[in-house]
């Protein structure tokens, strides 16, 4: 299995499917891994693109480092992977926390290698409510996730999969197999990495990164997202990126790569090929 080694010795696992077409990197949400994007990667590779997906450090098959479980290092790890593969004309696609990772990559490393950006149910611009971000969510929300992670992470992931992540507490009926896959991927994340990543996705301020985006950008968000509410995430991100295209999925939940798989794949392919 392929790995790339970062400057601090962490090994980042990745898959690299397809050849010939322009490359696409798919960045996953918390606390999942690249398997969350497997269907999209296969779809894009089947349609002529090179589809690459990696496990963020601490997640899946990558190193469970004690340090570096924050957004600066996540973005630098992504840069290491992109440089290692010498990718250009690249489309970055990020779901949830992955949307933060790819946006912060652009902020820290620029767009010399990047052609397009896609944010799916993504955490930017800033999830946490602060004095200068009154639209955000209160700290109690994230403290509650931290408490669940610390006390009984196995049940926390069951509760997320059975409820708000896929919208099964509303009108969705995502299969037991898909919910089990969420749990299995989540349990493959290191405990410290999963705990610290809660701060990374909730408290990292991506507003300056978004303001600096200078590539065509597509923002996709469900208007019934209970994890990253549309008004907190996609709506504001689209407004901050000059010329961004916003697609709102009516009644869409947070887990769009599974709940709206066919529609999402078609929208990704149309944007990448445009």
mmCIF file of C-alpha atoms in Angstrom:
data_model
loop_
_atom_site.group_PDB
_atom_site.id
_atom_site.type_symbol
_atom_site.label_atom_id
_atom_site.label_comp_id
_atom_site.label_asym_id
_atom_site.label_seq_id
_atom_site.Cartn_x
_atom_site.Cartn_y
_atom_site.Cartn_z
ATOM 1 C CA UNK A 1 0.000 0.000 0.000
ATOM 2 C CA UNK A 2 1.403 3.467 -0.863
ATOM 3 C CA UNK A 3 2.494 5.896 1.847
ATOM 4 C CA UNK A 4 4.228 9.254 1.813
ATOM 5 C CA UNK A 5 6.477 10.250 4.741
ATOM 6 C CA UNK A 6 6.220 13.798 6.107
ATOM 7 C CA UNK A 7 9.041 15.922 7.532
ATOM 8 C CA UNK A 8 8.270 14.779 11.098
ATOM 9 C CA UNK A 9 8.229 11.117 10.087
ATOM 10 C CA UNK A 10 4.478 10.553 9.917
ATOM 11 C CA UNK A 11 3.362 8.108 7.246
ATOM 12 C CA UNK A 12 0.309 9.205 5.279
ATOM 13 C CA UNK A 13 -1.624 6.449 3.507
ATOM 14 C CA UNK A 14 -3.235 7.146 0.147
ATOM 15 C CA UNK A 15 -4.937 5.437 -2.769
ATOM 16 C CA UNK A 16 -4.225 6.501 -6.347
ATOM 17 C CA UNK A 17 -6.699 5.249 -8.942
ATOM 18 C CA UNK A 18 -7.029 5.951 -12.656
ATOM 19 C CA UNK A 19 -4.679 7.681 -15.030
ATOM 20 C CA UNK A 20 -4.629 10.020 -17.960
ATOM 21 C CA UNK A 21 -7.111 12.682 -16.895
ATOM 22 C CA UNK A 22 -6.602 15.614 -14.583
ATOM 23 C CA UNK A 23 -5.971 14.629 -10.951
ATOM 24 C CA UNK A 24 -8.502 14.976 -8.160
ATOM 25 C CA UNK A 25 -7.723 14.760 -4.435
ATOM 26 C CA UNK A 26 -10.590 13.793 -2.144
ATOM 27 C CA UNK A 27 -10.240 14.775 1.527
ATOM 28 C CA UNK A 28 -12.481 13.078 4.089
ATOM 29 C CA UNK A 29 -14.467 14.226 7.105
ATOM 30 C CA UNK A 30 -13.945 13.579 10.826
ATOM 31 C CA UNK A 31 -13.373 10.903 12.129
ATOM 32 C CA UNK A 32 -13.485 8.902 8.916
ATOM 33 C CA UNK A 33 -10.800 8.008 6.384
ATOM 34 C CA UNK A 34 -10.321 7.828 2.627
ATOM 35 C CA UNK A 35 -12.744 4.905 2.359
ATOM 36 C CA UNK A 36 -15.508 7.487 2.794
ATOM 37 C CA UNK A 37 -14.646 8.687 -0.708
ATOM 38 C CA UNK A 38 -14.157 5.251 -2.284
ATOM 39 C CA UNK A 39 -17.315 5.374 -4.397
ATOM 40 C CA UNK A 40 -16.530 8.867 -5.698
ATOM 41 C CA UNK A 41 -12.911 7.918 -6.411
ATOM 42 C CA UNK A 42 -14.000 4.894 -8.417
ATOM 43 C CA UNK A 43 -16.585 6.982 -10.284
ATOM 44 C CA UNK A 44 -14.073 9.689 -11.202
ATOM 45 C CA UNK A 45 -11.430 7.143 -12.227
ATOM 46 C CA UNK A 46 -14.023 5.351 -14.358
ATOM 47 C CA UNK A 47 -14.677 8.695 -16.070
ATOM 48 C CA UNK A 48 -11.084 9.330 -17.024
ATOM 49 C CA UNK A 49 -9.626 11.140 -14.031
ATOM 50 C CA UNK A 50 -6.836 10.269 -11.611
ATOM 51 C CA UNK A 51 -8.545 10.004 -8.223
ATOM 52 C CA UNK A 52 -6.411 10.219 -5.083
ATOM 53 C CA UNK A 53 -7.676 9.925 -1.516
ATOM 54 C CA UNK A 54 -5.588 9.963 1.672
ATOM 55 C CA UNK A 55 -6.074 9.159 5.333
ATOM 56 C CA UNK A 56 -5.408 12.260 7.434
ATOM 57 C CA UNK A 57 -2.733 11.701 10.116
ATOM 58 C CA UNK A 58 -4.231 9.932 13.096
ATOM 59 C CA UNK A 59 -7.027 8.549 10.910
ATOM 60 C CA UNK A 60 -7.397 5.195 9.182
ATOM 61 C CA UNK A 61 -4.097 3.652 8.067
ATOM 62 C CA UNK A 62 -1.912 6.751 8.590
ATOM 63 C CA UNK A 63 0.400 7.253 11.568
ATOM 64 C CA UNK A 64 -1.188 7.946 14.933
ATOM 65 C CA UNK A 65 1.150 10.761 15.910
ATOM 66 C CA UNK A 66 0.901 12.396 19.328
ATOM 67 C CA UNK A 67 1.514 15.848 17.829
ATOM 68 C CA UNK A 68 0.263 17.539 14.704
ATOM 69 C CA UNK A 69 -3.449 16.900 15.098
ATOM 70 C CA UNK A 70 -4.356 20.411 13.979
ATOM 71 C CA UNK A 71 -5.148 22.151 10.740
ATOM 72 C CA UNK A 72 -1.722 23.663 9.956
ATOM 73 C CA UNK A 73 -0.122 20.218 10.002
ATOM 74 C CA UNK A 74 -3.024 18.637 8.121
ATOM 75 C CA UNK A 75 -2.543 21.206 5.330
ATOM 76 C CA UNK A 76 1.227 20.662 5.329
ATOM 77 C CA UNK A 77 0.737 16.880 5.135
ATOM 78 C CA UNK A 78 -1.510 17.432 2.119
ATOM 79 C CA UNK A 79 1.186 19.602 0.528
ATOM 80 C CA UNK A 80 3.686 16.797 1.126
ATOM 81 C CA UNK A 81 1.423 14.350 -0.705
ATOM 82 C CA UNK A 82 0.807 16.744 -3.619
ATOM 83 C CA UNK A 83 4.515 17.485 -3.980
ATOM 84 C CA UNK A 84 5.416 13.783 -3.688
ATOM 85 C CA UNK A 85 3.067 12.945 -6.580
ATOM 86 C CA UNK A 86 4.066 16.151 -8.421
ATOM 87 C CA UNK A 87 0.418 16.940 -9.135
ATOM 88 C CA UNK A 88 -0.645 19.904 -11.250
ATOM 89 C CA UNK A 89 -3.954 21.055 -12.755
ATOM 90 C CA UNK A 90 -5.426 19.578 -9.599
ATOM 91 C CA UNK A 91 -8.995 19.674 -8.297
ATOM 92 C CA UNK A 92 -9.301 19.608 -4.504
ATOM 93 C CA UNK A 93 -12.528 18.139 -3.109
ATOM 94 C CA UNK A 94 -13.175 18.176 0.626
ATOM 95 C CA UNK A 95 -16.069 16.895 2.719
ATOM 96 C CA UNK A 96 -16.690 18.458 6.139
ATOM 97 C CA UNK A 97 -13.293 18.630 7.943
ATOM 98 C CA UNK A 98 -11.683 17.778 4.611
ATOM 99 C CA UNK A 99 -13.121 21.020 3.254
ATOM 100 C CA UNK A 100 -11.206 22.857 5.936
ATOM 101 C CA UNK A 101 -8.033 20.950 5.147
ATOM 102 C CA UNK A 102 -8.051 21.808 1.444
ATOM 103 C CA UNK A 103 -9.024 25.444 2.063
ATOM 104 C CA UNK A 104 -6.183 25.818 4.562
ATOM 105 C CA UNK A 105 -3.824 24.170 2.074
ATOM 106 C CA UNK A 106 -4.609 26.961 -0.391
ATOM 107 C CA UNK A 107 -4.095 29.571 2.316
ATOM 108 C CA UNK A 108 -0.688 28.181 3.351
ATOM 109 C CA UNK A 109 0.676 26.837 0.048
ATOM 110 C CA UNK A 110 -1.085 28.790 -2.698
ATOM 111 C CA UNK A 111 -2.790 27.611 -5.864
ATOM 112 C CA UNK A 112 0.179 27.011 -8.183
ATOM 113 C CA UNK A 113 -0.746 23.332 -8.455
ATOM 114 C CA UNK A 114 -4.530 23.763 -8.098
ATOM 115 C CA UNK A 115 -7.093 24.353 -10.828
ATOM 116 C CA UNK A 116 -10.389 24.058 -8.917
ATOM 117 C CA UNK A 117 -11.829 23.748 -5.414
ATOM 118 C CA UNK A 118 -14.957 21.900 -4.244
ATOM 119 C CA UNK A 119 -16.358 22.221 -0.722
ATOM 120 C CA UNK A 120 -18.958 19.600 0.287
ATOM 121 C CA UNK A 121 -20.787 20.059 3.619
ATOM 122 C CA UNK A 122 -17.582 21.787 4.630
ATOM 123 C CA UNK A 123 -16.610 23.364 7.964
ATOM 124 C CA UNK A 124 -15.305 26.747 6.681
ATOM 125 C CA UNK A 125 -15.502 29.629 7.290
ATOM 126 C CA UNK A 126 -15.614 29.093 11.114
ATOM 127 C CA UNK A 127 -17.930 26.807 13.034
ATOM 128 C CA UNK A 128 -17.304 28.111 16.555
ATOM 129 C CA UNK A 129 -19.273 31.103 17.802
ATOM 130 C CA UNK A 130 -16.948 33.931 18.829
ATOM 131 C CA UNK A 131 -17.324 37.658 19.386
ATOM 132 C CA UNK A 132 -16.482 38.301 15.734
ATOM 133 C CA UNK A 133 -18.328 35.197 14.508
ATOM 134 C CA UNK A 134 -21.791 35.411 16.096
ATOM 135 C CA UNK A 135 -23.276 33.160 13.382
ATOM 136 C CA UNK A 136 -21.286 30.170 14.674
ATOM 137 C CA UNK A 137 -22.307 27.350 16.990
ATOM 138 C CA UNK A 138 -21.824 27.651 20.782
ATOM 139 C CA UNK A 139 -18.842 25.963 22.430
ATOM 140 C CA UNK A 140 -21.248 23.652 24.306
ATOM 141 C CA UNK A 141 -21.917 21.788 21.043
ATOM 142 C CA UNK A 142 -18.264 20.877 20.619
ATOM 143 C CA UNK A 143 -17.680 20.252 24.314
ATOM 144 C CA UNK A 144 -20.501 17.722 24.103
ATOM 145 C CA UNK A 145 -18.759 15.913 21.236
ATOM 146 C CA UNK A 146 -15.500 15.989 23.206
ATOM 147 C CA UNK A 147 -17.258 14.526 26.239
ATOM 148 C CA UNK A 148 -18.691 11.714 24.114
ATOM 149 C CA UNK A 149 -15.319 11.042 22.537
ATOM 150 C CA UNK A 150 -13.650 10.877 25.958
ATOM 151 C CA UNK A 151 -16.276 8.778 27.727
ATOM 152 C CA UNK A 152 -17.634 6.314 25.122
ATOM 153 C CA UNK A 153 -16.456 6.996 21.609
ATOM 154 C CA UNK A 154 -17.924 3.759 20.263
ATOM 155 C CA UNK A 155 -21.426 4.853 21.271
ATOM 156 C CA UNK A 156 -20.815 8.430 20.087
ATOM 157 C CA UNK A 157 -20.125 7.148 16.589
ATOM 158 C CA UNK A 158 -23.208 4.899 16.714
ATOM 159 C CA UNK A 159 -25.329 7.879 17.718
ATOM 160 C CA UNK A 160 -23.910 10.079 14.956
ATOM 161 C CA UNK A 161 -24.418 7.418 12.287
ATOM 162 C CA UNK A 162 -27.935 6.553 13.413
ATOM 163 C CA UNK A 163 -28.953 10.195 13.739
ATOM 164 C CA UNK A 164 -27.697 13.526 12.436
ATOM 165 C CA UNK A 165 -24.820 12.522 10.157
ATOM 166 C CA UNK A 166 -27.029 10.826 7.577
ATOM 167 C CA UNK A 167 -30.277 12.421 8.723
ATOM 168 C CA UNK A 168 -31.797 9.131 9.858
ATOM 169 C CA UNK A 169 -33.400 11.049 12.718
ATOM 170 C CA UNK A 170 -35.353 12.976 10.073
ATOM 171 C CA UNK A 171 -36.731 11.389 6.919
ATOM 172 C CA UNK A 172 -33.647 9.613 5.550
ATOM 173 C CA UNK A 173 -33.291 5.844 5.675
ATOM 174 C CA UNK A 174 -29.597 5.160 5.163
ATOM 175 C CA UNK A 175 -28.853 1.443 5.276
ATOM 176 C CA UNK A 176 -27.498 -0.343 8.327
ATOM 177 C CA UNK A 177 -24.459 -1.306 6.271
ATOM 178 C CA UNK A 178 -23.581 2.309 5.522
ATOM 179 C CA UNK A 179 -24.026 3.260 9.174
ATOM 180 C CA UNK A 180 -21.828 0.323 10.191
ATOM 181 C CA UNK A 181 -19.173 1.495 7.719
ATOM 182 C CA UNK A 182 -19.232 4.933 9.386
ATOM 183 C CA UNK A 183 -18.708 3.295 12.789
ATOM 184 C CA UNK A 184 -15.914 1.033 11.531
ATOM 185 C CA UNK A 185 -14.021 3.905 9.893
ATOM 186 C CA UNK A 186 -14.485 6.068 12.983
ATOM 187 C CA UNK A 187 -13.103 3.387 15.305
ATOM 188 C CA UNK A 188 -10.018 3.176 13.068
ATOM 189 C CA UNK A 189 -9.191 6.772 14.030
ATOM 190 C CA UNK A 190 -6.758 7.153 16.928
ATOM 191 C CA UNK A 191 -8.374 8.394 20.124
ATOM 192 C CA UNK A 192 -6.072 11.407 20.597
ATOM 193 C CA UNK A 193 -6.349 12.348 16.924
ATOM 194 C CA UNK A 194 -10.133 12.129 17.014
ATOM 195 C CA UNK A 195 -10.320 14.186 20.215
ATOM 196 C CA UNK A 196 -7.969 16.923 19.059
ATOM 197 C CA UNK A 197 -9.479 17.110 15.594
ATOM 198 C CA UNK A 198 -12.714 18.363 17.168
ATOM 199 C CA UNK A 199 -10.906 21.624 17.928
ATOM 200 C CA UNK A 200 -9.278 21.610 14.496
ATOM 201 C CA UNK A 201 -12.565 21.460 12.621
ATOM 202 C CA UNK A 202 -14.560 23.700 14.947
ATOM 203 C CA UNK A 203 -12.153 26.449 16.024
ATOM 204 C CA UNK A 204 -9.893 26.958 13.008
ATOM 205 C CA UNK A 205 -10.703 30.254 11.337
ATOM 206 C CA UNK A 206 -10.688 29.766 7.546
ATOM 207 C CA UNK A 207 -11.954 33.230 6.615
ATOM 208 C CA UNK A 208 -8.577 34.524 5.438
ATOM 209 C CA UNK A 209 -8.012 31.295 3.485
ATOM 210 C CA UNK A 210 -11.359 31.696 1.712
ATOM 211 C CA UNK A 211 -10.659 35.329 0.909
ATOM 212 C CA UNK A 212 -7.429 34.282 -0.814
ATOM 213 C CA UNK A 213 -9.006 31.570 -3.005
ATOM 214 C CA UNK A 214 -8.256 32.431 -6.633
ATOM 215 C CA UNK A 215 -9.498 29.318 -8.461
ATOM 216 C CA UNK A 216 -13.001 28.352 -9.638
ATOM 217 C CA UNK A 217 -14.902 27.090 -6.622
ATOM 218 C CA UNK A 218 -18.005 24.948 -6.202
ATOM 219 C CA UNK A 219 -19.792 24.866 -2.831
ATOM 220 C CA UNK A 220 -22.287 22.042 -2.223
ATOM 221 C CA UNK A 221 -24.305 21.938 0.982
ATOM 222 C CA UNK A 222 -27.544 20.375 2.200
ATOM 223 C CA UNK A 223 -30.097 22.739 3.688
ATOM 224 C CA UNK A 224 -30.901 20.139 6.383
ATOM 225 C CA UNK A 225 -27.301 19.570 7.491
ATOM 226 C CA UNK A 226 -27.411 19.014 11.267
ATOM 227 C CA UNK A 227 -23.617 18.805 11.703
ATOM 228 C CA UNK A 228 -22.487 21.875 9.758
ATOM 229 C CA UNK A 229 -25.666 23.903 9.299
ATOM 230 C CA UNK A 230 -26.011 25.469 5.857
ATOM 231 C CA UNK A 231 -26.196 28.979 7.309
ATOM 232 C CA UNK A 232 -22.965 28.384 9.271
ATOM 233 C CA UNK A 233 -21.016 26.676 6.482
ATOM 234 C CA UNK A 234 -21.835 26.587 2.783
ATOM 235 C CA UNK A 235 -23.918 29.729 2.572
ATOM 236 C CA UNK A 236 -21.220 31.915 4.097
ATOM 237 C CA UNK A 237 -18.298 30.186 2.354
ATOM 238 C CA UNK A 238 -19.880 30.714 -1.056
ATOM 239 C CA UNK A 239 -20.359 34.395 -0.260
ATOM 240 C CA UNK A 240 -16.676 34.773 0.723
ATOM 241 C CA UNK A 241 -15.161 33.289 -2.454
ATOM 242 C CA UNK A 242 -15.302 35.565 -5.463
ATOM 243 C CA UNK A 243 -17.349 33.939 -8.237
ATOM 244 C CA UNK A 244 -18.119 30.737 -6.327
ATOM 245 C CA UNK A 245 -20.981 28.539 -7.508
ATOM 246 C CA UNK A 246 -23.369 27.365 -4.772
ATOM 247 C CA UNK A 247 -25.480 24.223 -5.098
ATOM 248 C CA UNK A 248 -27.978 23.687 -2.290
ATOM 249 C CA UNK A 249 -29.326 20.144 -1.932
ATOM 250 C CA UNK A 250 -32.901 20.420 -0.708
ATOM 251 C CA UNK A 251 -33.403 18.389 2.492
ATOM 252 C CA UNK A 252 -29.773 17.305 2.160
ATOM 253 C CA UNK A 253 -28.073 15.885 5.265
ATOM 254 C CA UNK A 254 -24.400 16.154 6.226
ATOM 255 C CA UNK A 255 -23.293 12.853 4.732
ATOM 256 C CA UNK A 256 -23.894 13.816 1.110
ATOM 257 C CA UNK A 257 -21.233 11.402 -0.286
ATOM 258 C CA UNK A 258 -23.609 8.613 0.805
ATOM 259 C CA UNK A 259 -27.078 10.166 0.990
ATOM 260 C CA UNK A 260 -26.846 11.948 -2.391
ATOM 261 C CA UNK A 261 -24.203 9.780 -4.033
ATOM 262 C CA UNK A 262 -25.352 9.796 -7.671
ATOM 263 C CA UNK A 263 -26.226 13.489 -7.720
ATOM 264 C CA UNK A 264 -22.981 14.453 -6.029
ATOM 265 C CA UNK A 265 -20.899 12.370 -8.425
ATOM 266 C CA UNK A 266 -22.609 13.954 -11.414
ATOM 267 C CA UNK A 267 -22.110 17.469 -10.032
ATOM 268 C CA UNK A 268 -18.440 16.794 -9.264
ATOM 269 C CA UNK A 269 -17.772 15.408 -12.729
ATOM 270 C CA UNK A 270 -19.570 18.276 -14.476
ATOM 271 C CA UNK A 271 -17.568 20.869 -12.522
ATOM 272 C CA UNK A 272 -14.217 19.110 -12.962
ATOM 273 C CA UNK A 273 -14.799 18.699 -16.704
ATOM 274 C CA UNK A 274 -16.095 22.232 -17.222
#
